[in-house]
Coordinates of C-alpha atoms in Angstrom, one line a residue:
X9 CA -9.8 -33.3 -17.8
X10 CA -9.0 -29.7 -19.4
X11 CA -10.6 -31.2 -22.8
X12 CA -14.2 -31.7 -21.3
X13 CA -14.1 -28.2 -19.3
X14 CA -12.8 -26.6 -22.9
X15 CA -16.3 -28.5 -24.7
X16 CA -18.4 -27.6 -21.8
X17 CA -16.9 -24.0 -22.1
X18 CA -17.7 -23.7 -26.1
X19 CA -21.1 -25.9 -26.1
X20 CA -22.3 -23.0 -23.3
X21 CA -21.0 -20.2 -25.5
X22 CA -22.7 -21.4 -28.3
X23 CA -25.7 -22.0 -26.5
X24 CA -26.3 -25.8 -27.0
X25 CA -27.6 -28.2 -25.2
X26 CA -25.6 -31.3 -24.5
X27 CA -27.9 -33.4 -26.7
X28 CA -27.9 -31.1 -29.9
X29 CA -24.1 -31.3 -29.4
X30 CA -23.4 -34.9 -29.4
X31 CA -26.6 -35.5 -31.8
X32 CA -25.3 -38.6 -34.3
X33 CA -21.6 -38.3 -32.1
X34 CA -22.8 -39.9 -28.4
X35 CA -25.2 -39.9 -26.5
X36 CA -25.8 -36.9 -23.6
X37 CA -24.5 -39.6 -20.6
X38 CA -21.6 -39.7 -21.9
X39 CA -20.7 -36.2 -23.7
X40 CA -21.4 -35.4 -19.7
X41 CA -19.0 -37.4 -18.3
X42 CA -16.6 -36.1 -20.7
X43 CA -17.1 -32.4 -20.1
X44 CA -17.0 -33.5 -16.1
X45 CA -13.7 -35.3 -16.5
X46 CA -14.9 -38.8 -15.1
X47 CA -14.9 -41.0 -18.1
X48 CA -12.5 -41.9 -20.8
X49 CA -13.1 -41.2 -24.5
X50 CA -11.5 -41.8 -27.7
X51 CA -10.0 -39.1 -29.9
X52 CA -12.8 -39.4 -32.6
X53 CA -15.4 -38.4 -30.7
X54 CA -12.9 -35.4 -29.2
X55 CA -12.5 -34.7 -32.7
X56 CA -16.6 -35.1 -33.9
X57 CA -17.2 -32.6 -31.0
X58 CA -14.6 -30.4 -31.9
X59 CA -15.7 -29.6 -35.9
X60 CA -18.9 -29.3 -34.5
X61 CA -18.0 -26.8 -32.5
X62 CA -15.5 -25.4 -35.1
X63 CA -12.5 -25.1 -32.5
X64 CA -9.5 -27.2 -32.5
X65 CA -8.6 -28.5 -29.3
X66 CA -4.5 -28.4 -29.0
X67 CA -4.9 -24.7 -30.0
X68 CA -7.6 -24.8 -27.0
X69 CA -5.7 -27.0 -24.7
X70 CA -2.4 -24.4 -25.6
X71 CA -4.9 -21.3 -25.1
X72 CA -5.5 -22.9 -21.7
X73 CA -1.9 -23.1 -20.2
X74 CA -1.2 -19.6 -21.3
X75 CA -4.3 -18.0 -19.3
X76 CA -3.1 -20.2 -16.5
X77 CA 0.5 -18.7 -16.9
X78 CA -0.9 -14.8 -17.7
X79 CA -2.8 -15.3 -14.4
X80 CA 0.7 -16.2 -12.6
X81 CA 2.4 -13.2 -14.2
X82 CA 0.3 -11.0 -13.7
X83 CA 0.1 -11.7 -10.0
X84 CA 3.7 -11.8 -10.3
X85 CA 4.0 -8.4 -12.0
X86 CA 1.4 -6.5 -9.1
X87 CA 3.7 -8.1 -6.6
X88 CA 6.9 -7.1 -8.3
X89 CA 5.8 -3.4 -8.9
X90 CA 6.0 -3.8 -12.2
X91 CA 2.8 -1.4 -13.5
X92 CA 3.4 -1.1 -17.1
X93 CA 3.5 -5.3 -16.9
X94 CA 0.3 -6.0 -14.8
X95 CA -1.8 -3.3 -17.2
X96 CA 0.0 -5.2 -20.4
X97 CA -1.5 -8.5 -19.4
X98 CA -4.8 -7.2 -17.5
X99 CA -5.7 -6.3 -21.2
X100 CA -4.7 -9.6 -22.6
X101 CA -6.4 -11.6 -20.1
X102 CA -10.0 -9.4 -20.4
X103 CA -9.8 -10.6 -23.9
X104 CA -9.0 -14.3 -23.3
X105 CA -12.6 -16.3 -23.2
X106 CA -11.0 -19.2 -21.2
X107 CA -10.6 -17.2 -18.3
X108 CA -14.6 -18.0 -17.9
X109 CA -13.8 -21.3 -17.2
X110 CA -14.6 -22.5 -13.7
X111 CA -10.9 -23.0 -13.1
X112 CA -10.6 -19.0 -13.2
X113 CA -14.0 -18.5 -11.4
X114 CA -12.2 -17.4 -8.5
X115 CA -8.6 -16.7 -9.3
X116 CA -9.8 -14.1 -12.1
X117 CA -11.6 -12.1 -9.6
X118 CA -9.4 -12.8 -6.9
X119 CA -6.3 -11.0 -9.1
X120 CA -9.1 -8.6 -10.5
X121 CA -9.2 -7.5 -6.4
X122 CA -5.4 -7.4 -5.9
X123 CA -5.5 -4.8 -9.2
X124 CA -7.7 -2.6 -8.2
X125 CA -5.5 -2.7 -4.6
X126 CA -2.6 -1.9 -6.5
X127 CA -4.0 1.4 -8.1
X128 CA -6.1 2.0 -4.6
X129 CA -9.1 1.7 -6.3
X130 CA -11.3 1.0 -3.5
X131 CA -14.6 0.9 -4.2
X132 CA -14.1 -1.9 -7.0
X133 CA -11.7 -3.7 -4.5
X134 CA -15.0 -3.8 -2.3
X135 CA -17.5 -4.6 -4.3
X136 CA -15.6 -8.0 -5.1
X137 CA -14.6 -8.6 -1.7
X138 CA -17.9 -9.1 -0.6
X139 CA -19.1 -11.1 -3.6
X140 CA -15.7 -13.7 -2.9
X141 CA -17.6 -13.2 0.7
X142 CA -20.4 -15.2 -0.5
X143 CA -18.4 -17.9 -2.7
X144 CA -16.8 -21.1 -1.2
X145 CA -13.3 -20.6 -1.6
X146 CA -12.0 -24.4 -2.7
X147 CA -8.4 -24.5 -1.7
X148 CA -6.6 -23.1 1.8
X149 CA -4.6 -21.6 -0.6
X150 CA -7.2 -19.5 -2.1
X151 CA -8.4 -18.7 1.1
X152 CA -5.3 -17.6 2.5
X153 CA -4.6 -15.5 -0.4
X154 CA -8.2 -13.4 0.2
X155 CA -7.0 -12.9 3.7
X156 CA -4.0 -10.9 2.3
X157 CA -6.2 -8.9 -0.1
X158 CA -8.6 -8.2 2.6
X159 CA -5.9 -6.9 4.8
X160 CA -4.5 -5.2 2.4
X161 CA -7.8 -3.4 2.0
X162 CA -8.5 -2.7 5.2
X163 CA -5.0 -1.2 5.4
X164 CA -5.7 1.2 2.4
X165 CA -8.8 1.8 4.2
X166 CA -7.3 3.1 7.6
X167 CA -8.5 0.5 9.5
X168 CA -5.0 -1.2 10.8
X169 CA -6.4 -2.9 13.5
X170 CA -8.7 -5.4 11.1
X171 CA -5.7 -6.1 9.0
X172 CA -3.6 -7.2 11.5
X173 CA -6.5 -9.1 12.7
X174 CA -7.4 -10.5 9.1
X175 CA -3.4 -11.4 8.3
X176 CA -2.4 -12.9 11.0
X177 CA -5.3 -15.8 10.9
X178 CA -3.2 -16.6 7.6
X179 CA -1.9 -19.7 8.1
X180 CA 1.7 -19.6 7.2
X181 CA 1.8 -23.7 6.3
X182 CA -0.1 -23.0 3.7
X183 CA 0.6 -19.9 2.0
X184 CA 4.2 -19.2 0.6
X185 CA 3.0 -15.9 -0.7
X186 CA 5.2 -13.9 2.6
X187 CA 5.0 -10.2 0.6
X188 CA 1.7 -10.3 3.1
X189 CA 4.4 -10.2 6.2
X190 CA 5.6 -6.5 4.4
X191 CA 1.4 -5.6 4.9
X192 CA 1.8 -7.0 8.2
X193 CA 4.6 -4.5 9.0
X194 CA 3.0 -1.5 7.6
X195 CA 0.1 -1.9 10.0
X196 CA 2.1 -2.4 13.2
X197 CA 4.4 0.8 12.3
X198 CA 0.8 2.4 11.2
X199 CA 0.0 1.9 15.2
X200 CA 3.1 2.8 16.5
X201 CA 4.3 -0.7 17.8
X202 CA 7.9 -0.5 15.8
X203 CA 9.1 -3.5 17.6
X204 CA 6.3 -5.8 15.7
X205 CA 7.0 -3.7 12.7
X206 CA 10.5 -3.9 12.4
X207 CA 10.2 -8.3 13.2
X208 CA 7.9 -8.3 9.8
X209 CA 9.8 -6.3 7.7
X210 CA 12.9 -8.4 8.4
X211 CA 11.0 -11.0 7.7
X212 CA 9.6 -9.7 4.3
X213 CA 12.7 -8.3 3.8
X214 CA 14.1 -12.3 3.5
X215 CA 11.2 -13.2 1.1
X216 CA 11.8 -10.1 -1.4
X217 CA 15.9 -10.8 -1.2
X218 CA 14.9 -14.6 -2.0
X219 CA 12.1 -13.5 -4.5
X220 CA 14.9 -10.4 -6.0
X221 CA 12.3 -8.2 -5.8
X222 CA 14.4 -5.1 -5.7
X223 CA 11.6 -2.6 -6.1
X224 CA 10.3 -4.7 -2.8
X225 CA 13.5 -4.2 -0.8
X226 CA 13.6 -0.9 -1.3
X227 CA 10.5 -0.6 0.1
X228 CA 11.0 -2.5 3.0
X229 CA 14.6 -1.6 4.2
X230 CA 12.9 2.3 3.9
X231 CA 10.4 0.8 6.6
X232 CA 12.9 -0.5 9.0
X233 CA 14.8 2.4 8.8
X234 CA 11.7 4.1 9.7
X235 CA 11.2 2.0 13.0
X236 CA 14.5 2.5 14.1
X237 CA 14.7 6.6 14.2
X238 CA 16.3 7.1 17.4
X239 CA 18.0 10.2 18.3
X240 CA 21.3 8.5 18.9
X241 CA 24.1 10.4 16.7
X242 CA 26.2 7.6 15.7
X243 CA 22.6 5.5 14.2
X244 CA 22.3 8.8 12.5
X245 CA 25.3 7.9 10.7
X246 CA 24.8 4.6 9.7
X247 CA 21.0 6.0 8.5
X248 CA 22.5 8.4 6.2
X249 CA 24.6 6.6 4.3
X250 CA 21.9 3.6 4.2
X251 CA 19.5 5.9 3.0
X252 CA 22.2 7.1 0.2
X253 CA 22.5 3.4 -0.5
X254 CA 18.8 3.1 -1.1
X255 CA 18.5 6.1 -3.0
X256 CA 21.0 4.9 -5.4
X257 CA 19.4 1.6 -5.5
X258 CA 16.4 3.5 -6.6
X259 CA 18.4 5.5 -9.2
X260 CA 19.5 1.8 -10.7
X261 CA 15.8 0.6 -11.0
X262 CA 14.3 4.2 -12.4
X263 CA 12.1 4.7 -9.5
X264 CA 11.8 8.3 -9.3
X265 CA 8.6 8.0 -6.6
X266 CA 10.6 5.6 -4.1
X267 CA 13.4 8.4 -4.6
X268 CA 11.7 11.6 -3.5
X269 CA 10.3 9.5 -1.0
X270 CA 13.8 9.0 0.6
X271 CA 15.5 11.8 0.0
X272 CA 11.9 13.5 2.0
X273 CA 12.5 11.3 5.0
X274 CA 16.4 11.9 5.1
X275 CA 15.5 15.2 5.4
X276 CA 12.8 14.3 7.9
X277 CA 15.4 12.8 10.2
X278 CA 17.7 16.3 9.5
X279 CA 14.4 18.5 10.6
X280 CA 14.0 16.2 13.6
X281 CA 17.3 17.2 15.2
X282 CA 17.4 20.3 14.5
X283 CA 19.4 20.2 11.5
X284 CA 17.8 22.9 9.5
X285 CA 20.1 23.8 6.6
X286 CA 20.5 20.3 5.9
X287 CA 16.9 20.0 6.4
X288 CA 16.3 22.8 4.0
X289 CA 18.2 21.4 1.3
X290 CA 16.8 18.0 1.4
X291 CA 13.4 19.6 1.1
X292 CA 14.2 22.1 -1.8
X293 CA 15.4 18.6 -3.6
X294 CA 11.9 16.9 -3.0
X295 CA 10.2 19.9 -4.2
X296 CA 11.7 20.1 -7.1
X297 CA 12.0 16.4 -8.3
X298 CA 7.8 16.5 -7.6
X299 CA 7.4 19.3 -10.0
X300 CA 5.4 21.5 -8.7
X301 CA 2.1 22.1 -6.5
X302 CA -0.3 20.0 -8.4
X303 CA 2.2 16.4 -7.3
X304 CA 0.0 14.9 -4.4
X305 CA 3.1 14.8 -2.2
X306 CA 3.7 18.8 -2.6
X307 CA 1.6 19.9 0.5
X308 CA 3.7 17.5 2.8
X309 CA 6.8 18.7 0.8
X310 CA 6.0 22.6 1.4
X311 CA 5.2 22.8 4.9
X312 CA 8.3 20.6 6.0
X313 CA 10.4 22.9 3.6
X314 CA 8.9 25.9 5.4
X315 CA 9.1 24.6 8.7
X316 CA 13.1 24.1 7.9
X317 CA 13.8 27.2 6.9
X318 CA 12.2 29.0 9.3
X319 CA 14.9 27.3 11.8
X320 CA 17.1 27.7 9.6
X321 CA 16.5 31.2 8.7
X322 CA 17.2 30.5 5.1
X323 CA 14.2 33.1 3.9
X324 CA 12.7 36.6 4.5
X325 CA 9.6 36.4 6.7
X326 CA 7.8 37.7 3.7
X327 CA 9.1 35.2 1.6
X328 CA 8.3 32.5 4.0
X329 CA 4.2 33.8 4.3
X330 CA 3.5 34.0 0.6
X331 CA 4.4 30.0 0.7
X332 CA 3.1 29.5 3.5
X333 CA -0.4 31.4 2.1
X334 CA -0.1 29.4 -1.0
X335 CA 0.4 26.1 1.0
X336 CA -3.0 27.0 2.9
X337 CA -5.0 27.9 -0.1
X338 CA -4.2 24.5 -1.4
X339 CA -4.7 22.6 1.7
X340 CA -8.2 24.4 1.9
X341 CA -9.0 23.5 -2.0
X342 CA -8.2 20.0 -1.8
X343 CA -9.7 19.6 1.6
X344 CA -6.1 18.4 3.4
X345 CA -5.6 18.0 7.1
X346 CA -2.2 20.2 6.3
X347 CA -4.3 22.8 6.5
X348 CA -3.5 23.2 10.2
X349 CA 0.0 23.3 10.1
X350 CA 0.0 25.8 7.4
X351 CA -2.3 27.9 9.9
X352 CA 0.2 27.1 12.8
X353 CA 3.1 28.5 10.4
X354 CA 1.4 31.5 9.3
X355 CA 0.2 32.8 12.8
X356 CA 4.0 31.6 14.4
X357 CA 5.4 34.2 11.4
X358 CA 3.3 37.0 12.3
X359 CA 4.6 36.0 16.2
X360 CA 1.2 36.3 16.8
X361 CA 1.7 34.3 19.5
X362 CA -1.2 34.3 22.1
X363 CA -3.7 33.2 18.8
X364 CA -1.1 30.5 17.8
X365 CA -1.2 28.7 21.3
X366 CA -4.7 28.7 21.8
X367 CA -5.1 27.1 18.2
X368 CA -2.2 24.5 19.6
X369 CA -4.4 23.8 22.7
X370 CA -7.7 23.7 20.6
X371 CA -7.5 22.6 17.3
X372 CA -3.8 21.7 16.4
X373 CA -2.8 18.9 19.1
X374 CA -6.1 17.6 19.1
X375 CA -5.9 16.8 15.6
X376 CA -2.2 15.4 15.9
X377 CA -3.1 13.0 18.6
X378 CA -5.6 12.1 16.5
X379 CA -3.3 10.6 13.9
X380 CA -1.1 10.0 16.7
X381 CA 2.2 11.7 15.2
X382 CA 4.7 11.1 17.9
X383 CA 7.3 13.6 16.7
X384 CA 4.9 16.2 16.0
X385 CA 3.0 15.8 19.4
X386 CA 6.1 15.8 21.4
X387 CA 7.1 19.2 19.7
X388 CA 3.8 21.2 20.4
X389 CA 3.3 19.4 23.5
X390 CA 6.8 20.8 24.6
X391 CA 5.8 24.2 22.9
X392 CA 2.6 24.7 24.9
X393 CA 4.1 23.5 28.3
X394 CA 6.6 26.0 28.2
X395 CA 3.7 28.8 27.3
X396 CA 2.0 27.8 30.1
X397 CA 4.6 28.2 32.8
X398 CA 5.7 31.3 31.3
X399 CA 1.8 32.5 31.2
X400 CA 1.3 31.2 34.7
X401 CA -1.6 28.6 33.8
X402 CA -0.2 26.3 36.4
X403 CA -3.2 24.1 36.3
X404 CA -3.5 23.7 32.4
X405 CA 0.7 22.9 32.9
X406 CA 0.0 20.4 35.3
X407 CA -2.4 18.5 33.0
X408 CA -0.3 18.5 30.0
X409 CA 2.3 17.3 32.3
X410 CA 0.7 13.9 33.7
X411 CA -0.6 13.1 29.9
X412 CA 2.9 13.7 28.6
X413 CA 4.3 11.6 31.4
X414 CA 1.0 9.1 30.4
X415 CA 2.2 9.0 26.9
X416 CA 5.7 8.2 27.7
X417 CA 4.9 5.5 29.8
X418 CA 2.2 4.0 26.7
X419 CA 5.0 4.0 25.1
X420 CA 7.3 2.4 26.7
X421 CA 5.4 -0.7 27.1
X422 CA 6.4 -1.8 23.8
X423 CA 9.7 -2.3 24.9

């Protein structure tokens, strides 16, 4: 009963015993059986017990179901997106005592683990993992729900594999919480299997609609489109205009992020086909909605804006080498991967072109298999195939050849 765990909860915080509580009120048998819910008691003694402890219990027993609800919406808020929310009512609940009680032992730090998801904060999100590791988790709900964080984790952490592992042994009986099928999704298209991908998203894409979690939709009708970038010109249509539809959605619900996100692969897509005045300008949009090189996202931004107008021609060559210089320099400072590409731009400008194939061969497509970027392996693959028929390295053309033909053939066994 919530009034025992409530005395057992002050008694403890006041440092009493259970006999210098009930001294001259009951005796300790029975205040125990109160504050373990297994006995019944009359409203005088709830009351004795109470002045003693100078609390009154409906404001305790009210204090009680609002932690319980807090918890709910701040869950609720993470979920939703919702950031100014979830740090709203992380601050009320770190001052709420009650949430000490052993009904919160696990679902405080179990939210307290989703949080520090949310803002990829992952050496916190760790550090409680393994102490939940240790704990006996008392509900399959509960333990269902740690499955999801943990996958979510290892996702965050670059290990995909583990969090497909980890989500689907969540048993789906018992857990109505599907956002963990949007988590599911993002793995599989973080492996290149867009076939799985795309069959989670539509089915996350049902529990957001269900749920109107707009934020959530957005997110996840951005990943299908994703999976489904074919080179078929009549898709490209119906991708334009449903990424228009999304970034207008995201114009209604003030996300700016999800936004520049969009309008970057739109002009992804553009880049891809060769489209590079479109390209261009979808890129110069991105750039300028980020505001400026110290945005996270800039470094992606810049090199694909480089890389478009150098097919489209939109720039001077010098004009195009002092970004691309300025994209390196900030690669190098902030230790990014992008660091090649900017390299790869820089030496392809100067046509110094024997230097710039060699550093494709060596370093470049190495590194992009690696990451296992489909569209830009296929490109250098193409790139340094053609040098090396031109060249006359027959051999080396024969190799990249077979593991091209290899590649294709991984891939179509998906389908």
């Amino acid at each position: 009963m919530t009034e025992g765990k409530i005395i057992k909860h002050y008694r403890e915080k006041q440092h009493l015993t259970q006999g210098e509580l009930g001294q001259g009120i009951c005796s300790v048998t029975h205040l125990s059986k109160i504050e373990r819910g297994i006995t019944e008691y009359s409203p005088e003694i709830i009351d004795l017990l109470c002045e003693r402890l100078q609390i009154k219990m409906a404001a305790e027993v009210e204090r009680f179901i609002q932690t319980q609800r807090k918890l709910n919406e701040w869950h609720d808020a993470m979920v939703m997106q919702r950031t100014e929310e979830a740090e709203v009512l992380k601050a009320q609940i770190e001052q709420e005592t009650l949430r000490d009680l052993p009904d919160y032992k696990i679902p405080y730090p179990l939210l307290l683990i989703r949080y520090h998801l949310y803002r990829n904060e992952l050496k916190p999100a760790s550090r409680l993992i393994r102490e939940i590791q240790k704990a006996e988790l008392p509900s399959p709900h509960m333990r269902n729900y740690f499955r999801h964080l943990q996958g979510i984790y290892y996702f965050l952490s670059g290990q995909f594999l583990d969090c497909i592992g980890v989500l689907t042994e969540i048993d789906e009986s018992e857990y109505t919480e599907q956002e963990y099928y949007y988590h599911l999704a993002l793995a599989y298209h973080s492996i290149h299997s867009s076939i799985i991908a795309y069959y989670y998203a539509e089915k996350a894409l049902q529990y957001f609609r269900k749920t109107l979690n707009l934020i959530r939709i957005i997110d996840t009708e951005t990943l299908m489109l994703i999976q489904l970038s074919v080179n078929d010109p009549h898709y490209f249509t119906i991708a334009k205009q449903s990424y228009e539809n999304l970034i207008k959605a995201c114009e209604l619900c003030g996300s700016a992020d999800r936004k520049y996100k969009l309008l970057h692969n739109l002009a992804y897509e553009h880049m891809r086909r060769g489209l590079y005045d479109e390209a261009a300008e979808g890129f110069q949009q991105v750039m300028e909605l980020v505001g400026g090189p110290e945005h996270p996202f800039y470094l992606s931004v810049l090199d694909c804006y480089i890389t478009s107008c150098v097919g489209a021609k939109r720039l001077p060559v010098s004009g195009l080498l002092a970004l691309t210089y300025q994209g390196l320099t900030l690669a190098r400072e902030r230790k990014d991967s992008r660091e090649i590409n900017f390299n790869l731009l820089i030496l392809s400008l100067k046509e110094d072109w024997q230097p710039y194939y060699r550093y494709i061969e060596e370093e470049a497509l190495p590194h992009f298999r690696s990451n296992g970027d489909t569209y830009t392996i296929e490109r250098y693959e193409r790139k340094l195939l053609s040098y090396y028929l031109k060249s006359g390295e027959r051999d080396k053309a024969l190799e990249l050849s077979l593991s091209m033909i290899s590649g294709m053939s991984s891939g179509l066994e998906e389908y």
